[in-house]
Amino acid sequence: MATAFADQFLRPVPAGLRRAPAALKPAGTFLHLRRPPAGPVTRSAGPRRGCAVKSESVEKVGTDLKDLVEFLYADLPHLFDEQGIDRTMYDDRVRFRDPITRHDTIDGYLFNIRLLKLLFRPDFYLHDVRQTGPNEITTRWTMVMKFMLLPWKPELVFTGTSVMGVNPLTQKFCSHVDLWDSIQNNDYFSLEGLIDVLKQLRIYKTPELETPKYLILKRTANYEIRKYEPFVVVETEGDKLSGSSGFNNVAGYIFGKNSSTEKIPMTTPVFTQAVDDKLSNVSIQIVLPMEKDLGNLPSPSAEAVNLRKVEGGIAAVTKFSGKPSEEIVLNKERELRSAILKDGLRPQQGCLLARYNDPGSTNSFIMLLCLLTVPDACFVLLSCRYNIGSKRNEVLIWLNDFTLE
């Protein structure tokens, strides 16, 4: 579960890681969160991540782990709340590993959970628990954290699986190995894992405004897969993905150009959406506050402006910084579509560009402030080839029939 890497990360490094509307969202886009199968699931051969067993006859004791599967469904959601997990279900000597951290006792593991709660304010989402071997259970999860020690409080996102070994003698957990979706080398200590952490410390200038709600289901090295809740947009015809034609009309609606002259709070981002394969039929959209629906919104005064409910769904998203020119946006769309097709996913036609910032804003002041106050953090960011104070942009593509494995 992206188990605690904080103790390692805070040491010096030796020298030498809400929002997309859809104009046409066909029915049949599903998220399948599978419950555990009736019996063990066959696994391909690979490195043993469970516990040592002295005899084959003893190993058979843990063949049916249904009760432990149900236990994890109930217990793991308490990982970071006041209740916490039930330590009595773990052996005293437990092998905990992730790409950054390792511990060999339940006390060490619980200490790092407390440290994560103090430094990162983590949110943990359990998607699935299933038996994957005679003495093995695998969970799938998302963990979202904010690093509270840095002034801009960057958000770090980890998704992946935890392979949990069961001691057949005690019927308790004796090993717990985390595998992150965003890297290939998940062994401890993974330089790739450390770089993945450092990259997520990037400063994004995202306004403190309401955004569409979503949950990151999977974060790979190249994109995120998000599940969006329904939301409402005000929209009108645009000219191109990177353009602003029509923005004054939709902005006018929230500033009072509507049937009741009601002023509606601003949200972020501003979307432009193309719904055809040539990315030519474009609309520009502003998302309305989440408490609004079509039944309690005033009608637009301008004939060219419309209100529409987006049913939500599953989208693949890639994030980038800088000024989103048309060439850059189209390249990002091609790269994202190619990546998701390579991974066996089914993208819909069209895409969306999400812009979170004023294109005319500058990052000079933020860069100077960072260099004066947190030079070490800036060095990390610059060493990862990232600009300080980057503007946040995203390209989104809706998916059909997504299954979270």
Tab-separated table of C-alpha atoms in Angstrom:
chain	number	residue	atom	x	y	z
A	1	MET	CA	0.000	0.000	0.000
A	2	ALA	CA	2.807	2.285	-0.743
A	3	THR	CA	3.892	1.371	2.762
A	4	ALA	CA	5.863	3.920	4.639
A	5	PHE	CA	8.782	5.322	2.771
A	6	ALA	CA	8.950	8.478	4.853
A	7	ASP	CA	11.797	7.339	7.078
A	8	GLN	CA	13.963	6.571	4.049
A	9	PHE	CA	12.937	9.606	2.032
A	10	LEU	CA	13.807	12.095	4.769
A	11	ARG	CA	17.396	10.882	4.857
A	12	PRO	CA	19.980	12.592	2.576
A	13	VAL	CA	20.248	11.012	-0.843
A	14	PRO	CA	23.759	9.566	-1.328
A	15	ALA	CA	25.944	11.308	-3.941
A	16	GLY	CA	26.627	9.722	-7.279
A	17	LEU	CA	3.039	11.564	-8.257
A	18	ARG	CA	-11.196	16.919	-10.381
A	19	ARG	CA	-12.348	16.715	-13.885
A	20	ALA	CA	-13.305	15.722	-17.246
A	21	PRO	CA	-16.654	16.260	-19.006
A	22	ALA	CA	-17.810	14.224	-21.937
A	23	ALA	CA	-20.176	15.463	-24.620
A	24	LEU	CA	-21.020	11.975	-25.798
A	25	LYS	CA	-20.500	9.276	-23.201
A	26	PRO	CA	-21.970	6.011	-24.511
A	27	ALA	CA	-23.549	3.567	-22.138
A	28	GLY	CA	-21.457	0.558	-21.308
A	29	THR	CA	-18.498	2.213	-19.608
A	30	PHE	CA	-18.113	0.190	-16.462
A	31	LEU	CA	-15.726	-0.201	-13.587
A	32	HIS	CA	-15.483	-3.811	-12.505
A	33	LEU	CA	-14.198	-4.242	-8.962
A	34	ARG	CA	-14.060	-7.962	-8.639
A	35	ARG	CA	-14.816	-9.794	-5.426
A	36	PRO	CA	-12.524	-12.724	-4.586
A	37	PRO	CA	-13.030	-15.948	-6.530
A	38	ALA	CA	-14.345	-19.045	-4.812
A	39	GLY	CA	-10.959	-20.752	-4.845
A	40	PRO	CA	-7.300	-19.891	-5.257
A	41	VAL	CA	-6.269	-18.059	-8.418
A	42	THR	CA	-3.428	-19.550	-10.450
A	43	ARG	CA	-0.347	-17.308	-10.491
A	44	SER	CA	2.475	-17.327	-12.974
A	45	ALA	CA	5.878	-18.350	-11.720
A	46	GLY	CA	7.898	-15.585	-10.124
A	47	PRO	CA	9.875	-14.625	-7.035
A	48	ARG	CA	8.452	-16.014	-3.832
A	49	ARG	CA	7.003	-13.210	-1.705
A	50	GLY	CA	5.369	-15.265	1.011
A	51	CYS	CA	6.594	-17.017	4.154
A	52	ALA	CA	8.891	-19.971	4.510
A	53	VAL	CA	7.002	-23.249	5.000
A	54	LYS	CA	8.726	-26.305	6.369
A	55	SER	CA	6.642	-29.038	4.731
A	56	GLU	CA	4.124	-29.470	1.933
A	57	SER	CA	1.617	-31.005	4.342
A	58	VAL	CA	1.688	-27.863	6.481
A	59	GLU	CA	1.413	-25.615	3.413
A	60	LYS	CA	-1.968	-27.113	2.559
A	61	VAL	CA	-3.439	-25.727	5.774
A	62	GLY	CA	-3.947	-22.307	4.189
A	63	THR	CA	-5.700	-23.515	1.028
A	64	ASP	CA	-9.006	-21.723	1.764
A	65	LEU	CA	-8.426	-18.159	2.989
A	66	LYS	CA	-11.986	-16.880	2.615
A	67	ASP	CA	-12.179	-15.668	6.234
A	68	LEU	CA	-8.897	-13.739	5.900
A	69	VAL	CA	-10.075	-12.185	2.640
A	70	GLU	CA	-13.219	-10.919	4.348
A	71	PHE	CA	-11.125	-9.748	7.297
A	72	LEU	CA	-8.972	-7.578	5.019
A	73	TYR	CA	-12.028	-6.073	3.342
A	74	ALA	CA	-13.167	-4.920	6.788
A	75	ASP	CA	-9.791	-4.088	8.366
A	76	LEU	CA	-7.667	-2.327	5.731
A	77	PRO	CA	-9.975	0.705	5.280
A	78	HIS	CA	-8.932	1.620	8.856
A	79	LEU	CA	-5.228	1.763	7.932
A	80	PHE	CA	-4.906	5.506	8.598
A	81	ASP	CA	-7.891	6.324	10.803
A	82	GLU	CA	-8.085	6.380	14.598
A	83	GLN	CA	-9.092	2.733	14.818
A	84	GLY	CA	-6.122	1.435	12.846
A	85	ILE	CA	-5.543	-2.114	11.652
A	86	ASP	CA	-5.794	-5.165	13.908
A	87	ARG	CA	-2.197	-6.045	14.803
A	88	THR	CA	-3.267	-9.350	16.362
A	89	MET	CA	-3.752	-10.751	12.850
A	90	TYR	CA	-0.017	-10.364	12.091
A	91	ASP	CA	2.908	-12.409	13.321
A	92	ASP	CA	5.400	-10.486	15.452
A	93	ARG	CA	8.047	-11.143	12.819
A	94	VAL	CA	6.528	-9.868	9.552
A	95	ARG	CA	8.404	-9.154	6.343
A	96	PHE	CA	7.208	-5.747	5.034
A	97	ARG	CA	8.678	-4.475	1.779
A	98	ASP	CA	7.954	-1.787	-0.800
A	99	PRO	CA	10.314	-0.139	-3.331
A	100	ILE	CA	11.501	2.403	-0.714
A	101	THR	CA	10.968	0.839	2.710
A	102	ARG	CA	11.539	-2.401	4.565
A	103	HIS	CA	10.624	-3.646	8.040
A	104	ASP	CA	10.775	-7.039	9.682
A	105	THR	CA	8.408	-6.568	12.632
A	106	ILE	CA	4.821	-5.508	13.114
A	107	ASP	CA	6.023	-2.772	15.491
A	108	GLY	CA	8.233	-1.221	12.807
A	109	TYR	CA	5.405	-1.308	10.282
A	110	LEU	CA	2.920	0.334	12.658
A	111	PHE	CA	5.461	3.028	13.566
A	112	ASN	CA	5.794	3.992	9.919
A	113	ILE	CA	2.029	4.118	9.506
A	114	ARG	CA	1.977	6.659	12.347
A	115	LEU	CA	4.769	8.615	10.645
A	116	LEU	CA	2.863	8.659	7.364
A	117	LYS	CA	-0.216	9.995	9.160
A	118	LEU	CA	1.876	12.790	10.685
A	119	LEU	CA	3.736	13.892	7.547
A	120	PHE	CA	1.452	13.050	4.649
A	121	ARG	CA	-2.227	13.063	5.697
A	122	PRO	CA	-2.843	9.897	3.622
A	123	ASP	CA	-6.136	8.685	2.191
A	124	PHE	CA	-6.344	4.961	1.475
A	125	TYR	CA	-8.849	3.332	-0.906
A	126	LEU	CA	-9.210	-0.440	-1.039
A	127	HIS	CA	-10.473	-1.707	-4.402
A	128	ASP	CA	-10.152	-5.475	-4.253
A	129	VAL	CA	-9.011	-8.421	-2.109
A	130	ARG	CA	-8.592	-11.922	-3.499
A	131	GLN	CA	-6.809	-15.178	-2.744
A	132	THR	CA	-3.995	-15.741	-5.233
A	133	GLY	CA	-2.287	-18.830	-3.841
A	134	PRO	CA	-2.500	-21.546	-1.153
A	135	ASN	CA	-1.087	-19.144	1.472
A	136	GLU	CA	-1.312	-15.822	-0.345
A	137	ILE	CA	-3.800	-12.961	-0.633
A	138	THR	CA	-3.421	-9.979	-2.981
A	139	THR	CA	-5.063	-6.598	-2.457
A	140	ARG	CA	-5.434	-3.688	-4.904
A	141	TRP	CA	-5.506	-0.119	-3.596
A	142	THR	CA	-4.949	3.585	-4.149
A	143	MET	CA	-3.151	5.846	-1.672
A	144	VAL	CA	-3.152	9.652	-1.957
A	145	MET	CA	-0.906	11.745	0.277
A	146	LYS	CA	0.052	15.392	0.709
A	147	PHE	CA	3.611	16.084	1.846
A	148	MET	CA	2.933	18.591	4.613
A	149	LEU	CA	6.576	19.644	5.149
A	150	LEU	CA	6.836	21.421	1.786
A	151	PRO	CA	5.150	24.842	1.424
A	152	TRP	CA	3.168	23.855	-1.694
A	153	LYS	CA	2.046	20.528	-0.101
A	154	PRO	CA	2.497	18.368	-3.197
A	155	GLU	CA	0.138	15.458	-3.725
A	156	LEU	CA	1.703	12.024	-4.088
A	157	VAL	CA	-0.352	9.210	-5.581
A	158	PHE	CA	0.483	5.513	-5.469
A	159	THR	CA	-1.585	2.658	-6.836
A	160	GLY	CA	-0.716	-1.003	-6.887
A	161	THR	CA	-1.065	-4.356	-5.205
A	162	SER	CA	0.043	-5.870	-1.911
A	163	VAL	CA	0.954	-9.559	-1.869
A	164	MET	CA	0.306	-10.839	1.660
A	165	GLY	CA	1.671	-14.163	2.815
A	166	VAL	CA	-0.172	-16.230	5.418
A	167	ASN	CA	1.652	-18.356	7.984
A	168	PRO	CA	-0.094	-21.762	7.708
A	169	LEU	CA	0.789	-22.580	11.332
A	170	THR	CA	-0.715	-19.444	12.900
A	171	GLN	CA	-3.164	-18.407	10.153
A	172	LYS	CA	-1.776	-14.879	10.532
A	173	PHE	CA	-0.033	-12.618	8.041
A	174	CYS	CA	3.728	-13.146	7.943
A	175	SER	CA	4.719	-11.084	4.885
A	176	HIS	CA	3.474	-8.024	3.025
A	177	VAL	CA	5.094	-6.904	-0.244
A	178	ASP	CA	3.916	-3.808	-2.155
A	179	LEU	CA	4.140	-3.516	-5.956
A	180	TRP	CA	3.597	-0.053	-7.510
A	181	ASP	CA	1.902	0.308	-10.898
A	182	SER	CA	4.137	3.258	-11.851
A	183	ILE	CA	7.500	1.436	-11.912
A	184	GLN	CA	9.034	-1.780	-13.244
A	185	ASN	CA	11.611	-2.447	-10.522
A	186	ASN	CA	9.658	-2.991	-7.313
A	187	ASP	CA	12.517	-4.512	-5.342
A	188	TYR	CA	13.883	-2.775	-2.257
A	189	PHE	CA	15.769	-0.365	-2.606
A	190	SER	CA	14.541	0.764	-6.061
A	191	LEU	CA	16.182	3.835	-7.575
A	192	GLU	CA	13.272	3.903	-10.018
A	193	GLY	CA	10.910	4.046	-7.051
A	194	LEU	CA	12.817	6.925	-5.456
A	195	ILE	CA	12.749	8.901	-8.721
A	196	ASP	CA	9.013	8.239	-8.982
A	197	VAL	CA	8.556	9.785	-5.524
A	198	LEU	CA	10.738	12.806	-6.294
A	199	LYS	CA	8.938	13.536	-9.554
A	200	GLN	CA	5.668	13.890	-7.686
A	201	LEU	CA	7.084	16.746	-5.601
A	202	ARG	CA	6.698	19.046	-8.569
A	203	ILE	CA	4.966	22.384	-7.969
A	204	TYR	CA	1.735	22.736	-9.908
A	205	LYS	CA	-0.049	26.068	-9.655
A	206	THR	CA	-3.602	24.814	-9.211
A	207	PRO	CA	-6.107	27.435	-7.993
A	208	GLU	CA	-7.930	26.683	-4.744
A	209	LEU	CA	-11.242	26.228	-6.531
A	210	GLU	CA	-13.726	23.388	-6.667
A	211	THR	CA	-13.097	20.734	-9.304
A	212	PRO	CA	-15.026	17.664	-10.501
A	213	LYS	CA	-14.604	14.799	-8.053
A	214	TYR	CA	-12.672	11.726	-9.084
A	215	LEU	CA	-10.714	8.799	-7.672
A	216	ILE	CA	-7.438	7.669	-9.218
A	217	LEU	CA	-7.834	3.946	-9.798
A	218	LYS	CA	-4.450	3.323	-11.365
A	219	ARG	CA	-1.359	5.457	-11.881
A	220	THR	CA	1.136	4.175	-14.429
A	221	ALA	CA	4.423	5.699	-15.532
A	222	ASN	CA	2.655	7.547	-18.365
A	223	TYR	CA	-0.929	8.261	-17.318
A	224	GLU	CA	-3.611	7.954	-14.653
A	225	ILE	CA	-6.931	6.148	-14.834
A	226	ARG	CA	-9.629	8.079	-12.972
A	227	LYS	CA	-13.218	7.359	-12.029
A	228	TYR	CA	-15.249	10.607	-12.240
A	229	GLU	CA	-18.480	11.353	-10.432
A	230	PRO	CA	-21.310	13.015	-12.435
A	231	PHE	CA	-21.171	16.809	-12.852
A	232	VAL	CA	-22.842	19.604	-14.822
A	233	VAL	CA	-21.190	21.916	-17.349
A	234	VAL	CA	-22.168	25.122	-19.085
A	235	GLU	CA	-20.838	25.004	-22.639
A	236	THR	CA	-20.822	26.608	-26.056
A	237	GLU	CA	-19.134	26.055	-29.396
A	238	GLY	CA	-15.353	26.525	-29.538
A	239	ASP	CA	-12.814	26.734	-32.326
A	240	LYS	CA	-9.897	24.445	-31.395
A	241	LEU	CA	-8.647	22.469	-28.413
A	242	SER	CA	-6.134	25.101	-27.343
A	243	GLY	CA	-8.435	28.027	-28.199
A	244	SER	CA	-10.536	30.306	-26.024
A	245	SER	CA	-13.334	31.133	-28.479
A	246	GLY	CA	-16.661	31.080	-26.629
A	247	PHE	CA	-15.117	31.438	-23.173
A	248	ASN	CA	-16.679	34.879	-22.580
A	249	ASN	CA	-20.128	33.401	-23.241
A	250	VAL	CA	-19.819	30.560	-20.730
A	251	ALA	CA	-18.084	32.806	-18.206
A	252	GLY	CA	-20.889	35.331	-18.655
A	253	TYR	CA	-23.383	32.683	-17.552
A	254	ILE	CA	-21.721	32.175	-14.159
A	255	PHE	CA	-21.238	35.941	-13.736
A	256	GLY	CA	-25.010	36.521	-13.928
A	257	LYS	CA	-26.047	36.407	-17.578
A	258	ASN	CA	-28.823	33.914	-16.873
A	259	SER	CA	-32.560	33.892	-16.279
A	260	SER	CA	-32.254	34.806	-12.558
A	261	THR	CA	-29.083	36.960	-12.809
A	262	GLU	CA	-27.544	34.511	-10.293
A	263	LYS	CA	-23.786	34.649	-9.825
A	264	ILE	CA	-22.353	31.167	-9.602
A	265	PRO	CA	-18.968	30.386	-7.950
A	266	MET	CA	-16.069	29.818	-10.337
A	267	THR	CA	-14.525	26.343	-10.588
A	268	THR	CA	-11.473	24.896	-12.278
A	269	PRO	CA	-10.440	23.725	-14.846
A	270	VAL	CA	-11.741	25.189	-18.104
A	271	PHE	CA	-12.345	22.363	-20.584
A	272	THR	CA	-12.239	22.238	-24.341
A	273	GLN	CA	-13.567	19.017	-25.798
A	274	ALA	CA	-13.440	17.402	-29.228
A	275	VAL	CA	-15.859	14.523	-29.759
A	276	ASP	CA	-14.821	13.272	-33.211
A	277	ASP	CA	-11.800	11.303	-34.376
A	278	LYS	CA	-10.365	14.328	-36.219
A	279	LEU	CA	-10.583	16.454	-33.048
A	280	SER	CA	-12.318	19.196	-35.024
A	281	ASN	CA	-15.816	19.454	-33.464
A	282	VAL	CA	-14.914	21.452	-30.344
A	283	SER	CA	-16.857	22.893	-27.391
A	284	ILE	CA	-15.610	25.021	-24.481
A	285	GLN	CA	-16.961	24.256	-21.009
A	286	ILE	CA	-16.961	25.421	-17.402
A	287	VAL	CA	-17.855	22.910	-14.705
A	288	LEU	CA	-20.529	24.117	-12.290
A	289	PRO	CA	-20.346	23.558	-8.493
A	290	MET	CA	-21.063	20.018	-7.369
A	291	GLU	CA	-24.218	20.994	-5.436
A	292	LYS	CA	-25.777	22.260	-8.666
A	293	ASP	CA	-27.894	20.116	-10.949
A	294	LEU	CA	-30.070	20.779	-13.981
A	295	GLY	CA	-33.111	21.208	-11.744
A	296	ASN	CA	-31.785	24.122	-9.665
A	297	LEU	CA	-29.819	26.082	-12.273
A	298	PRO	CA	-31.093	29.187	-14.090
A	299	SER	CA	-31.402	29.062	-17.861
A	300	PRO	CA	-28.654	30.718	-19.945
A	301	SER	CA	-29.542	34.098	-21.445
A	302	ALA	CA	-27.497	33.498	-24.606
A	303	GLU	CA	-28.985	31.071	-27.139
A	304	ALA	CA	-25.584	29.583	-27.974
A	305	VAL	CA	-24.955	28.556	-24.350
A	306	ASN	CA	-26.256	25.233	-22.994
A	307	LEU	CA	-26.322	23.306	-19.735
A	308	ARG	CA	-25.507	19.592	-19.789
A	309	LYS	CA	-25.034	16.826	-17.238
A	310	VAL	CA	-21.953	14.630	-17.660
A	311	GLU	CA	-22.613	11.162	-16.256
A	312	GLY	CA	-19.017	10.625	-15.218
A	313	GLY	CA	-17.125	7.425	-15.935
A	314	ILE	CA	-13.579	6.224	-16.450
A	315	ALA	CA	-10.936	8.365	-18.178
A	316	ALA	CA	-7.240	8.029	-18.943
A	317	VAL	CA	-5.417	11.267	-18.126
A	318	THR	CA	-1.965	12.648	-18.795
A	319	LYS	CA	-0.706	15.765	-17.029
A	320	PHE	CA	1.715	18.340	-18.436
A	321	SER	CA	2.891	21.892	-17.789
A	322	GLY	CA	3.508	25.070	-19.736
A	323	LYS	CA	1.428	26.813	-22.360
A	324	PRO	CA	-0.787	24.269	-24.153
A	325	SER	CA	-0.384	25.131	-27.827
A	326	GLU	CA	-2.438	23.202	-30.378
A	327	GLU	CA	0.606	21.214	-31.505
A	328	ILE	CA	1.484	20.223	-27.944
A	329	VAL	CA	-2.095	19.217	-27.126
A	330	LEU	CA	-2.429	17.084	-30.249
A	331	ASN	CA	0.908	15.393	-29.523
A	332	LYS	CA	-0.183	14.655	-25.958
A	333	GLU	CA	-3.446	13.187	-27.240
A	334	ARG	CA	-1.606	10.919	-29.690
A	335	GLU	CA	0.855	9.776	-27.035
A	336	LEU	CA	-1.907	9.050	-24.528
A	337	ARG	CA	-4.069	7.182	-27.046
A	338	SER	CA	-1.093	5.118	-28.167
A	339	ALA	CA	-0.192	4.230	-24.570
A	340	ILE	CA	-3.678	3.110	-23.574
A	341	LEU	CA	-4.136	1.093	-26.761
A	342	LYS	CA	-0.788	-0.603	-26.094
A	343	ASP	CA	-2.061	-1.507	-22.620
A	344	GLY	CA	-5.162	-3.150	-24.093
A	345	LEU	CA	-7.669	-0.449	-23.094
A	346	ARG	CA	-10.560	0.780	-25.248
A	347	PRO	CA	-10.517	4.563	-25.772
A	348	GLN	CA	-13.479	6.521	-27.072
A	349	GLN	CA	-13.194	9.015	-29.914
A	350	GLY	CA	-12.175	12.565	-29.117
A	351	CYS	CA	-10.465	14.012	-26.063
A	352	LEU	CA	-10.572	16.885	-23.601
A	353	LEU	CA	-8.037	19.531	-22.682
A	354	ALA	CA	-8.224	20.744	-19.067
A	355	ARG	CA	-6.563	24.085	-18.264
A	356	TYR	CA	-6.277	24.985	-14.581
A	357	ASN	CA	-4.459	28.336	-14.745
A	358	ASP	CA	-4.586	31.780	-16.263
A	359	PRO	CA	-2.384	31.493	-19.398
A	360	GLY	CA	-0.932	34.953	-18.686
A	361	SER	CA	0.282	34.186	-15.170
A	362	THR	CA	3.989	34.074	-14.346
A	363	ASN	CA	6.006	31.743	-12.159
A	364	SER	CA	8.960	34.061	-11.472
A	365	PHE	CA	7.850	35.038	-7.969
A	366	ILE	CA	7.181	31.419	-6.968
A	367	MET	CA	10.600	30.350	-8.273
A	368	LEU	CA	12.377	33.085	-6.290
A	369	LEU	CA	10.434	32.263	-3.117
A	370	CYS	CA	11.244	28.566	-3.445
A	371	LEU	CA	14.966	29.178	-3.977
A	372	LEU	CA	15.126	31.418	-0.911
A	373	THR	CA	13.146	29.158	1.430
A	374	VAL	CA	13.577	25.525	0.362
A	375	PRO	CA	16.700	25.236	-1.835
A	376	ASP	CA	17.089	21.501	-1.251
A	377	ALA	CA	13.572	20.829	-2.494
A	378	CYS	CA	14.181	23.009	-5.534
A	379	PHE	CA	17.355	21.099	-6.312
A	380	VAL	CA	15.370	17.879	-6.286
A	381	LEU	CA	12.778	19.349	-8.609
A	382	LEU	CA	15.293	20.806	-11.017
A	383	SER	CA	17.284	17.586	-11.028
A	384	CYS	CA	14.108	15.862	-12.242
A	385	ARG	CA	13.973	18.386	-15.129
A	386	TYR	CA	10.845	20.139	-13.877
A	387	ASN	CA	10.094	23.833	-13.862
A	388	ILE	CA	9.139	25.525	-10.603
A	389	GLY	CA	5.583	26.786	-10.459
A	390	SER	CA	4.415	24.927	-13.563
A	391	LYS	CA	0.959	25.544	-14.948
A	392	ARG	CA	-1.216	22.475	-14.790
A	393	ASN	CA	-2.784	21.102	-17.954
A	394	GLU	CA	-4.291	17.696	-18.689
A	395	VAL	CA	-5.468	15.707	-21.697
A	396	LEU	CA	-8.283	13.224	-20.965
A	397	ILE	CA	-9.707	10.360	-23.026
A	398	TRP	CA	-12.833	8.499	-21.908
A	399	LEU	CA	-12.588	4.691	-21.783
A	400	ASN	CA	-15.066	1.927	-22.551
A	401	ASP	CA	-15.567	-1.192	-20.403
A	402	PHE	CA	-12.617	-0.650	-18.081
A	403	THR	CA	-11.756	-3.498	-15.700
A	404	LEU	CA	-9.524	-2.855	-12.709
A	405	GLU	CA	-7.399	-5.992	-12.403
